[in-house]
Short mmCIF file of C-alpha atoms in Angstrom, two decimals:
data_model
loop_
_atom_site.label_atom_id
_atom_site.label_comp_id
_atom_site.label_asym_id
_atom_site.label_seq_id
_atom_site.Cartn_x
_atom_site.Cartn_y
_atom_site.Cartn_z
CA MET A 10 -38.46 -54.70 57.31
CA ASP A 11 -41.67 -55.38 55.40
CA VAL A 12 -41.48 -56.66 51.79
CA CYS A 13 -44.42 -56.50 49.46
CA HIS A 14 -44.55 -58.16 46.03
CA CYS A 15 -48.01 -56.81 44.86
CA GLY A 16 -48.32 -55.51 41.33
CA MET A 17 -49.00 -52.00 42.68
CA CYS A 18 -45.74 -51.92 44.58
CA GLN A 19 -43.92 -53.29 41.51
CA ARG A 20 -45.28 -50.52 39.33
CA TRP A 21 -44.49 -47.92 42.01
CA GLY A 22 -40.81 -48.86 42.42
CA GLY A 23 -39.92 -51.20 39.56
CA SER A 24 -39.74 -54.25 41.82
CA MET A 25 -40.64 -55.21 45.33
CA TYR A 26 -41.37 -52.73 48.06
CA ALA A 27 -39.02 -52.83 51.07
CA GLY A 28 -40.23 -50.70 53.90
CA ILE A 29 -39.18 -49.91 57.43
CA GLU A 30 -41.95 -49.44 60.00
CA ALA A 31 -42.03 -46.28 61.89
CA ASP A 32 -44.23 -45.50 64.98
CA ASP A 33 -42.46 -42.30 65.85
CA PHE A 34 -40.99 -39.96 63.20
CA SER A 35 -40.73 -36.41 62.22
CA LEU A 36 -40.87 -34.88 58.76
CA SER A 37 -39.18 -31.75 57.35
CA GLY A 38 -39.44 -30.20 53.90
CA GLU A 39 -43.18 -30.99 53.79
CA GLU A 40 -43.60 -28.47 50.97
CA HIS A 41 -41.74 -30.92 48.68
CA ILE A 42 -43.90 -33.95 49.54
CA SER A 43 -46.83 -35.03 47.55
CA THR A 44 -49.28 -37.82 48.49
CA TYR A 45 -51.93 -39.69 46.54
CA GLN A 46 -54.38 -42.36 47.34
CA SER A 47 -53.19 -45.47 45.49
CA SER A 48 -56.10 -47.73 46.46
CA ASP A 49 -59.14 -47.78 48.68
CA TRP A 50 -56.91 -48.53 51.72
CA ALA A 51 -53.51 -46.95 50.97
CA GLU A 52 -51.72 -43.69 50.37
CA ARG A 53 -48.18 -43.28 48.86
CA ALA A 54 -45.95 -40.29 49.00
CA PHE A 55 -43.05 -38.99 46.90
CA CYS A 56 -40.72 -36.04 46.91
CA LYS A 57 -41.82 -33.39 44.29
CA LYS A 58 -38.29 -32.04 44.20
CA CYS A 59 -36.19 -35.19 43.50
CA GLY A 60 -38.86 -37.76 42.65
CA SER A 61 -37.95 -40.27 45.39
CA ASN A 62 -40.74 -42.48 46.71
CA LEU A 63 -41.03 -41.94 50.39
CA TRP A 64 -43.72 -44.04 52.19
CA TYR A 65 -46.65 -46.38 52.10
CA LYS A 66 -49.49 -45.52 54.55
CA PHE A 67 -52.19 -47.99 55.44
CA LEU A 68 -55.24 -45.57 55.79
CA PRO A 69 -57.42 -47.57 58.25
CA THR A 70 -54.68 -47.44 60.96
CA GLY A 71 -52.43 -44.54 59.74
CA ASN A 72 -49.44 -46.87 59.94
CA ARG A 73 -46.61 -45.91 57.58
CA THR A 74 -43.57 -47.72 56.29
CA PHE A 75 -40.71 -45.75 54.75
CA LEU A 76 -38.72 -47.00 51.80
CA ALA A 77 -35.71 -48.84 53.24
CA GLY A 78 -33.38 -47.32 50.64
CA LEU A 79 -33.82 -43.79 52.23
CA PHE A 80 -31.93 -44.82 55.26
CA LYS A 81 -28.51 -46.08 56.29
CA LEU A 82 -29.59 -49.33 57.99
CA PRO A 83 -27.64 -51.82 60.10
CA SER A 84 -26.36 -55.05 58.57
CA GLY A 85 -28.42 -58.19 59.25
CA LEU A 86 -31.76 -56.44 59.48
CA PRO A 87 -34.43 -59.23 59.50
CA ILE A 88 -37.35 -59.39 57.18
CA LYS A 89 -40.56 -59.36 59.20
CA HIS A 90 -42.51 -60.93 56.31
CA GLN A 91 -43.00 -60.99 52.57
CA ILE A 92 -46.52 -60.34 51.43
CA PHE A 93 -48.51 -60.83 48.15
CA ILE A 94 -45.91 -63.51 47.52
CA GLU A 95 -48.03 -64.99 44.68
CA GLU A 96 -47.46 -61.80 42.69
CA LYS A 97 -43.59 -61.93 42.95
CA PRO A 98 -42.01 -62.13 39.48
CA ASP A 99 -39.97 -65.28 38.84
CA TRP A 100 -36.98 -63.18 37.82
CA PHE A 101 -35.86 -62.50 41.37
CA ASP A 102 -35.67 -64.15 44.77
CA ILE A 103 -34.81 -62.85 48.23
CA ALA A 104 -31.98 -64.86 49.82
CA GLN A 105 -33.11 -64.27 53.46
CA GLU A 106 -35.75 -66.71 54.67
CA SER A 107 -38.78 -65.04 56.14
CA PRO A 108 -42.49 -65.72 56.56
CA LYS A 109 -44.37 -65.48 53.24
CA LYS A 110 -48.05 -64.66 52.92
CA THR A 111 -50.37 -64.54 49.84
CA GLY A 112 -52.55 -61.45 49.22
CA ALA A 113 -55.60 -63.50 50.28
CA GLU A 114 -53.95 -64.33 53.54
CA ILE A 115 -53.06 -60.70 54.24
CA ILE A 116 -56.52 -59.39 53.36
CA ALA A 117 -58.12 -62.15 55.56
CA GLU A 118 -55.89 -61.15 58.46
CA ALA A 119 -56.92 -57.47 57.97
CA GLU A 120 -60.62 -58.29 57.72
CA ALA A 121 -60.44 -60.50 60.87
CA ALA A 122 -58.97 -57.39 62.55
CA GLY A 123 -62.01 -55.43 61.51
CA PHE A 124 -60.88 -53.67 58.26
CA SER A 125 -63.01 -53.50 55.16
CA PHE A 126 -61.76 -53.34 51.55
CA GLU A 127 -64.92 -52.42 49.73
#
């Protein structure tokens, strides 16, 4: 489980983004899916039929995370990390302890891995 507190995710879903990583997946009903580039490095998708947000895709790697609420998940699923923690509104907290990284830390890690955000 990845949790993002950035302002863009807050606007997209009304709060934090909670996503499940997926290396192997299949899609059906693609005629109902619409995507848009939400930043220089990301794409987001939603269902044109019901309006549900579907995924966040990191364009440099093609990695996607799917909104956790789309799936029946097991109890006790750990949070991998919370990112853009400095943008988290003060009106909510996540009870589960997990690593917390600022936006600057996440961007520095990505740049160290060779990604550019210009």
